[in-house]
Coordinates of C-alpha atoms in Angstrom, one line a residue:
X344 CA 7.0 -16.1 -21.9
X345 CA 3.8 -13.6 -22.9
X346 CA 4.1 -10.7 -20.9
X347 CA 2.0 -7.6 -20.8
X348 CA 3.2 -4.0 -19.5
X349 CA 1.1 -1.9 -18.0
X350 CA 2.6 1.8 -17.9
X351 CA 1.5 4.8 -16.1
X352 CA 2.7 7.7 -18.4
X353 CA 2.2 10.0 -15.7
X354 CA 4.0 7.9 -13.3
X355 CA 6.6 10.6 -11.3
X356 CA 9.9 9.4 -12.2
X357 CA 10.0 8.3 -15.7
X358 CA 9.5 10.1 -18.9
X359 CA 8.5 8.9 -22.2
X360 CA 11.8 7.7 -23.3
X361 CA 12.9 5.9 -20.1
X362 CA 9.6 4.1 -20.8
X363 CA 10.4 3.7 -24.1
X364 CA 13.5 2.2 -23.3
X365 CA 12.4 0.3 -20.9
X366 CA 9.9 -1.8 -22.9
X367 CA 12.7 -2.6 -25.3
X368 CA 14.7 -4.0 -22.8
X369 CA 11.5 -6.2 -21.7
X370 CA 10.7 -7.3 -25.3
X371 CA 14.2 -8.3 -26.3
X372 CA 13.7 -11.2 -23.5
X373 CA 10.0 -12.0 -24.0
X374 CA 6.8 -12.1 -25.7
X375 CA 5.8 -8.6 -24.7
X376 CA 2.4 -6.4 -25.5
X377 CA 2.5 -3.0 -23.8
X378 CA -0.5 -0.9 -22.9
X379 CA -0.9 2.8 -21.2
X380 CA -2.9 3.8 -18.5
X381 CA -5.4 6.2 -20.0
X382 CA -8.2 6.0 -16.7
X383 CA -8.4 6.2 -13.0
X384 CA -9.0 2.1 -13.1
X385 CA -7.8 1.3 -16.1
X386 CA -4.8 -0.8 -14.4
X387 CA -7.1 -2.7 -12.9
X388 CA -8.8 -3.6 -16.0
X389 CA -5.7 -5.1 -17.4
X390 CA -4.6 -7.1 -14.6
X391 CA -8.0 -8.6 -15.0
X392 CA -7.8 -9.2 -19.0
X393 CA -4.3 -10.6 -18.5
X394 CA -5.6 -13.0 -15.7
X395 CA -8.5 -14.0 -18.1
X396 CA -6.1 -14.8 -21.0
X397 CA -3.7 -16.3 -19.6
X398 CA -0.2 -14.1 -19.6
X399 CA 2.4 -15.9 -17.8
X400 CA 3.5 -11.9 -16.0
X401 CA 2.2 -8.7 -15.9
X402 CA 4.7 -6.4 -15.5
X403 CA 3.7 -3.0 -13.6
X404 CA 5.5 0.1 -14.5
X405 CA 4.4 2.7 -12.1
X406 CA 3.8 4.0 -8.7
X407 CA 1.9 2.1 -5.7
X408 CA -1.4 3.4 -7.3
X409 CA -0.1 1.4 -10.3
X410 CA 0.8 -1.7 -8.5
X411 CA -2.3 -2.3 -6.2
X412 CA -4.6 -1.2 -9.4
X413 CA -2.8 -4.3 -11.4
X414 CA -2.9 -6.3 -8.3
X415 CA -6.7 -5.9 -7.6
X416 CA -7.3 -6.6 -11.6
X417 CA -4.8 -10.1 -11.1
X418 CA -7.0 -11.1 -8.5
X419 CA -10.4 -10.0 -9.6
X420 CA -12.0 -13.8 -9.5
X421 CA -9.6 -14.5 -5.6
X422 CA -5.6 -15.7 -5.1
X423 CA -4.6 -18.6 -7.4
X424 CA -0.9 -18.3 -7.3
X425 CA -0.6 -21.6 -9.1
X426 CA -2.9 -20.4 -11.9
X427 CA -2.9 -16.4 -12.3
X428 CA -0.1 -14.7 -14.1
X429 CA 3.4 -13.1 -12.0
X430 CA 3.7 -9.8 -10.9
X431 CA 6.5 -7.6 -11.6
X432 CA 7.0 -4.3 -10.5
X433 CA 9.3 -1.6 -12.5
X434 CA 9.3 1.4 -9.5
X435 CA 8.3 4.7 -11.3
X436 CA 6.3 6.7 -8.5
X437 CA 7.8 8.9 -5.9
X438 CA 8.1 6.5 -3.0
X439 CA 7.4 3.0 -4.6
X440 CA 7.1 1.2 -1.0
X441 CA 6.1 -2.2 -2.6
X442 CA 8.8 -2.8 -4.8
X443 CA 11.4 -1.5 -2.0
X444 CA 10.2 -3.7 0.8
X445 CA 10.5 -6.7 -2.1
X446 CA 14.4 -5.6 -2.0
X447 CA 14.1 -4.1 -5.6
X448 CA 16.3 -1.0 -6.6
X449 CA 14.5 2.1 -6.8
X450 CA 15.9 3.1 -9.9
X451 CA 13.6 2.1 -13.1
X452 CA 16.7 1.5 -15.2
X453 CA 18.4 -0.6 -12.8
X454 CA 14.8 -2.1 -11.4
X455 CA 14.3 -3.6 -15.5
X456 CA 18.1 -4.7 -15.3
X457 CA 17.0 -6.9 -11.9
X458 CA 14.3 -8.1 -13.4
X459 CA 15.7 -9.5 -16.3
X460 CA 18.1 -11.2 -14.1
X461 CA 15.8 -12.5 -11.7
X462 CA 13.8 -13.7 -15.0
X463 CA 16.9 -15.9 -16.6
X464 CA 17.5 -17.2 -13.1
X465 CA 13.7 -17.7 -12.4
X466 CA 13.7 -15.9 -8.8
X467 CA 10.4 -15.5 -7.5
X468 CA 8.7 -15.6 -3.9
X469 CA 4.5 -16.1 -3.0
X470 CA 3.7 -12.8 -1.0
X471 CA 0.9 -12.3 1.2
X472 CA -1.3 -9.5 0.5
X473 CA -4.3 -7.5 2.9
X474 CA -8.0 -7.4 1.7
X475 CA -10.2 -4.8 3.4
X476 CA -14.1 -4.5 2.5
X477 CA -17.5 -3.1 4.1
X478 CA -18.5 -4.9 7.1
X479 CA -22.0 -6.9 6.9
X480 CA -24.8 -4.9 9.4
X481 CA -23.0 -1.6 8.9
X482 CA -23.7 1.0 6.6
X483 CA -20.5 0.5 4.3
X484 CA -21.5 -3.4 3.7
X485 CA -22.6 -2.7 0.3
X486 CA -18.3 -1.2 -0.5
X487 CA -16.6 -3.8 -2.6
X488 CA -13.5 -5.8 -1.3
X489 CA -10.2 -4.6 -2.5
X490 CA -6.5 -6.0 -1.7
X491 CA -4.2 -3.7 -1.1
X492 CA 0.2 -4.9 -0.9
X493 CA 1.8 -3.4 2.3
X494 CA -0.6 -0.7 3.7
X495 CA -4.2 0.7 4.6
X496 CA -4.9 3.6 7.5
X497 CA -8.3 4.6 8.9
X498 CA -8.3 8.0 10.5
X499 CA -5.6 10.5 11.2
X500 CA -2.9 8.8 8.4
X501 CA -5.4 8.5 5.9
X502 CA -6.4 11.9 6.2
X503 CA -2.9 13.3 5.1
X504 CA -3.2 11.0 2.3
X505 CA -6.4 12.8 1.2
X506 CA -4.8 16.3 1.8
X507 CA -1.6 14.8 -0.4
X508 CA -4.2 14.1 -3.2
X509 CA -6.1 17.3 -2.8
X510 CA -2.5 19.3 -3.3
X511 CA -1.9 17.3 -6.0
X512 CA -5.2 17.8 -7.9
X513 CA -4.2 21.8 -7.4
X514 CA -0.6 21.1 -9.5
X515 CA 1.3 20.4 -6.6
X516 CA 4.6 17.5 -6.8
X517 CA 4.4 14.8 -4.9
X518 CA 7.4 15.6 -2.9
X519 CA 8.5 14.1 1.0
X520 CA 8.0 18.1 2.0
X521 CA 4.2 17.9 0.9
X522 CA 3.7 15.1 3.0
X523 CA 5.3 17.0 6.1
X524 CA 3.2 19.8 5.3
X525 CA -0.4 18.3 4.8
X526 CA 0.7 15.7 8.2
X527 CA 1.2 19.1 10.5
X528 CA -2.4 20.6 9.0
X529 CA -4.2 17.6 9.5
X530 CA -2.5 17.5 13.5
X531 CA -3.9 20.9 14.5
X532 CA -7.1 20.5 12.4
X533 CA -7.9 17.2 13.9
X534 CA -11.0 16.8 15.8
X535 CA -10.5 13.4 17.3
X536 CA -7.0 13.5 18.2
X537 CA -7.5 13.5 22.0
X538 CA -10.1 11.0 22.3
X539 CA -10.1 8.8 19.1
X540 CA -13.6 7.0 17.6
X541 CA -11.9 4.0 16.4
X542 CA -12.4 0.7 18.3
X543 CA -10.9 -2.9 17.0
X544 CA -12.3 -6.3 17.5
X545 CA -11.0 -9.3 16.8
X546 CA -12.1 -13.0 17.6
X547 CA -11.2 -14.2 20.7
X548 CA -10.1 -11.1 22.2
X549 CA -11.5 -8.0 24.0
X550 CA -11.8 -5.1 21.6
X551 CA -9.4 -2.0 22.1
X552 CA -11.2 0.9 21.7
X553 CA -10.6 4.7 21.3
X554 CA -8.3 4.9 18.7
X555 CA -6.8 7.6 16.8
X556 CA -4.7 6.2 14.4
X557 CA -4.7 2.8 13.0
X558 CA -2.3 1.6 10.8
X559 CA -2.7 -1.7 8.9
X560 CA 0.9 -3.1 7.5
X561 CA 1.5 -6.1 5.3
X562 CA 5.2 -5.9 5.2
X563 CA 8.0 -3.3 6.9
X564 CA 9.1 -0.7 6.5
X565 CA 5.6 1.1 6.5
X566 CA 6.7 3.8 3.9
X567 CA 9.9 5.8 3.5
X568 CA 11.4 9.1 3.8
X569 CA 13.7 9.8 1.2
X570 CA 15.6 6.6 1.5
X571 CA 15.0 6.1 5.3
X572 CA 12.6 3.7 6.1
X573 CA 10.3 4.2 8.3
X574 CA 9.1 1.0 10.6
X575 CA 5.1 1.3 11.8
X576 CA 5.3 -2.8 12.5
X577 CA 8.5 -4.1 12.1
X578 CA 7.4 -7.7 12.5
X579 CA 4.9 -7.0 9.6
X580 CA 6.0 -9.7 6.5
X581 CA 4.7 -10.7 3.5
X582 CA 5.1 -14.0 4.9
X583 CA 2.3 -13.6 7.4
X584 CA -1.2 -11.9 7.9
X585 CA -1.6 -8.3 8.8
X586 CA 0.2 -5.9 11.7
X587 CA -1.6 -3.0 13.2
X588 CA 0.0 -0.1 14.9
X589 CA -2.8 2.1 17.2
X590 CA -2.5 5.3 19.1
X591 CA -5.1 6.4 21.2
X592 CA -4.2 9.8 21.9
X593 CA -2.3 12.4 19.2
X594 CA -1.2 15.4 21.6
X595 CA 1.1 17.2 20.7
X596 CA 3.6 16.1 23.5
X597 CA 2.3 12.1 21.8
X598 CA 3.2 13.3 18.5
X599 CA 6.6 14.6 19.4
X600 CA 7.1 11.6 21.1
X601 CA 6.1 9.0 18.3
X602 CA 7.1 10.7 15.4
X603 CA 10.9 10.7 17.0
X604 CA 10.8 7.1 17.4
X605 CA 9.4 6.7 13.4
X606 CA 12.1 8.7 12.4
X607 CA 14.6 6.4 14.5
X608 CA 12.4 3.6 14.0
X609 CA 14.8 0.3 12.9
X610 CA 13.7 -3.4 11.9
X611 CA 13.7 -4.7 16.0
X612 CA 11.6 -1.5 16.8
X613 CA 9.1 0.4 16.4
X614 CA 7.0 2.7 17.7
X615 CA 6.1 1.8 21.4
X616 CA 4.7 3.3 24.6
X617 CA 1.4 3.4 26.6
X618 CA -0.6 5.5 24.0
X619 CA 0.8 2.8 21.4
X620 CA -0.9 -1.0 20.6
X621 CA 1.0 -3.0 18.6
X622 CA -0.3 -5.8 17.1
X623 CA 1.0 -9.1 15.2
X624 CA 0.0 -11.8 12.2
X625 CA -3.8 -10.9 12.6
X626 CA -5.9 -13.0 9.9
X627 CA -9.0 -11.1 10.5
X628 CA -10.3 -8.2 12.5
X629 CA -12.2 -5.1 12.3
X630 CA -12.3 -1.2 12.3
X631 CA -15.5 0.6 13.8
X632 CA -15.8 4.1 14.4
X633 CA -18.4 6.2 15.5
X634 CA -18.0 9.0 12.9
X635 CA -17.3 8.6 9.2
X636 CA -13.2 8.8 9.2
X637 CA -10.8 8.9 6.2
X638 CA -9.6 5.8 4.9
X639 CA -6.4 4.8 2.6
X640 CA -4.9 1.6 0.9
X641 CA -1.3 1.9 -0.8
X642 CA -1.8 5.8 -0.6
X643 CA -5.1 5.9 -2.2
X644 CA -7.8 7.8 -0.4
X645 CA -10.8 6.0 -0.8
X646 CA -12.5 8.5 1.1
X647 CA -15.1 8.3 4.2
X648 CA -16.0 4.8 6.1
X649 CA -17.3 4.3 9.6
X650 CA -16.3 0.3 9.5
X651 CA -14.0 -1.7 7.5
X652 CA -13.2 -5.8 7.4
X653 CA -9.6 -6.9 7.1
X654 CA -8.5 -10.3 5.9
X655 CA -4.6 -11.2 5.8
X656 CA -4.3 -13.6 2.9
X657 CA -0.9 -15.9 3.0
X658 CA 0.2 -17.0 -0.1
X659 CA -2.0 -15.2 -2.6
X660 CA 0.7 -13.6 -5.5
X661 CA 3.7 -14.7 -7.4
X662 CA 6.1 -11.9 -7.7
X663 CA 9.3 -11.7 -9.1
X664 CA 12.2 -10.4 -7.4

C-alpha cells in the first residue's frame, strides 16, 4: 500500500517524537512518504497531489483543521470513492470531533495502533460529507465551494469560533475554558440575538426565517466537552445528508434554557423547544441573512458571508476505521 502522511507539527497534542514514532509505526506496515504542514493550505495541497498520483491512503495526523484541509485537497476534482485515495485520521488536535464521531480513540498512540488493525483487517465505511459555497445572485457567488466532515455554523456559533482564533493568534491554548469564555462575550456582545437575520429556504418548503443560530451537522455528536459529547442533531449521520439545529431568539432566559439541555443532550435528544427548529437529512438548502454574519466549517472561521449554499453529499469518502 503507498501511503502518504500529512503531519501538522503544531498540531496540540503531539510532540515531535510522538510524531516521530508514529510514522514508524505507519511505515513498518506500508509504503509510507511523510510530509509536514509548513502553510495555512498546505494540507490541502497534498490531499490534492496524493489524489493526482494515485496513493492508495492519505493518512491525516492532526486536528479538524488538518482533516477538512486533506479532505478538501482529496476531493479537489468532486467525490470518487471508487477512485480517490482512503482517508485516515490520527487525532492530534484538542477536540478532534471527526475522528471521535468515526468511533476512533482519541489517543494518537492508541488511534495509530487502531488503524493498523483496521488496516490488516481491511475495515473501512463510505461517509457522507457537507459542501457549502456562495449562492448564485448574491454577493458571495463568486466564494469557492468547500466540503467540510461534521460541522459548519453561520452566526452566533461561528462567532465564538472567530473569538477562539483571535485568542489563539494572541498565544492563548486552545483549551474547553477558552471556549466558555469567548461563548459568554460573544452572548452579551451580540447584536442580533433577539431578533435573528438568518432565514432558510429549502425546496418544497416555506422558508423559516429570523434565525439566530444555525447549526449545520453531518454526523453527532456536534462537538465535545472534555469527553462529553454534546448532541446539536442527534439524528445527524454520516449515512445521510445534512441536520440543522436553529434558534430564533438567544435571551438569556433561551440560553440558560438550551445550553442545559446541550450539556444533558444524549443520542435520542437534543435540543428542543419553541425557540428551537430541528431539521433532518436535508440534501440542499440555503442560509440568507440580511447583514454580513460570521461563518465556520470544522472550527475554521472563514470570516463574513450574508448567504451560503449547502449540499449533503452521500457516499463521497472512504475512511478507515
Amino acid at each position: 500500500m503507498r501511503a502518504l502522511l500529512v503531519a501538522n507539527p503544531a498540531a496540540t497534542t503531539t510532540s515531535a517524537r510522538t510524531r516521530d514514532v508514529l510514522t514508524h509505526a505507519l511505515a513498518s506496515e506500508m509504503k509510507l512518504e511523510a510530509a509536514s504542514t509548513e502553510y495555512r493550505g498546505h494540507a490541502r495541497d497534498l490531499g490534492r497531489r496524493a489524489a493526482h498520483e494515485g496513493f492508495d491512503l492519505v493518512v491525516a495526523l492532526g486536528g479538524d483543521g488538518t482533516v477538512n484541509e486533506v479532505v478538501n485537497g482529496l476531493l479537489h476534482d468532486g467525490p470518487d470513492p471508487d477512485r480517490l485515495p482512503k482517508l485516515a485520521v490520527v487525532p492530534g488536535g484538542s477536540t478532534n470531533v471527526f475522528a471521535r464521531a468515526l468511533g476512533l480513540p482519541n489517543d494518537a498512540v492508541e488511534a495509530t495502533g487502531a488503524l493498523l488493525d483496521a488496516l490488516r483487517e481491511r475495515r473501512e465505511r463510505t461517509v457522507g460529507l457537507g459542501l457549502a459555497a456562495g449562492t448564485p445572485g448574491t454577493e458571495d457567488e463568486s466564494v469557492p465551494a468547500r466540503w467540510f466532515t461534521f460541522c459548519a455554523g453561520f452566526g452566533f456559533d461561528a462567532g465564538v469560533v472567530g473569538r477562539v482564533e483571535q485568542q489563539r493568534e494572541r498565544g492563548k491554548r486552545s483549551t474547553h475554558a477558552l471556549y466558555v469564555r469567548q461563548l459568554l462575550r460573544q452572548f452579551l456582545e451580540e447584536p442580533n440575538r433577539r431578533q435573528g437575520t438568518v432565514t432558510l429556504e429549502r425546496p418544497g418548503a416555506d422558508p423559516v426565517t429570523d434565525l439566530v443560530l444555525s447549526i449545520v451537522c453531518n454526523t453527532s455528536p456536534w462537538t465535545y466537552l472534555g469527553n462529553r459529547p454534546l448532541y446539536a442533531s442527534p439524528e445527524a449521520s454520516f449515512d445521510t445528508a445534512l441536520d440543522v439545529l436553529g434558534l430564533d431568539r438567544l435571551s438569556t432566559p433561551a440560553v440558560a434554557r438550551y445550553a442545559t439541555q446541550l450539556l444533558t443532550s444524549t443520542p435520542e435528544r437534543g435540543p428542543h423547544g419553541k425557540h428551537a427548529v430541528s431539521l433532518h437529512d436535508l440534501t440542499d438548502f440555503t442560509l440568507h441573512s440580511k447583514v454580513p454574519l460570521p461563518f465556520q466549517m470544522d472550527g475554521d472561521h472563514l470570516g463574513l458571508r450574508t448567504s451560503v449554499r449547502f449540499t449533503g453529499v452521500r457516499r463521497a469518502l472512504r475512511v478507515i476505521v
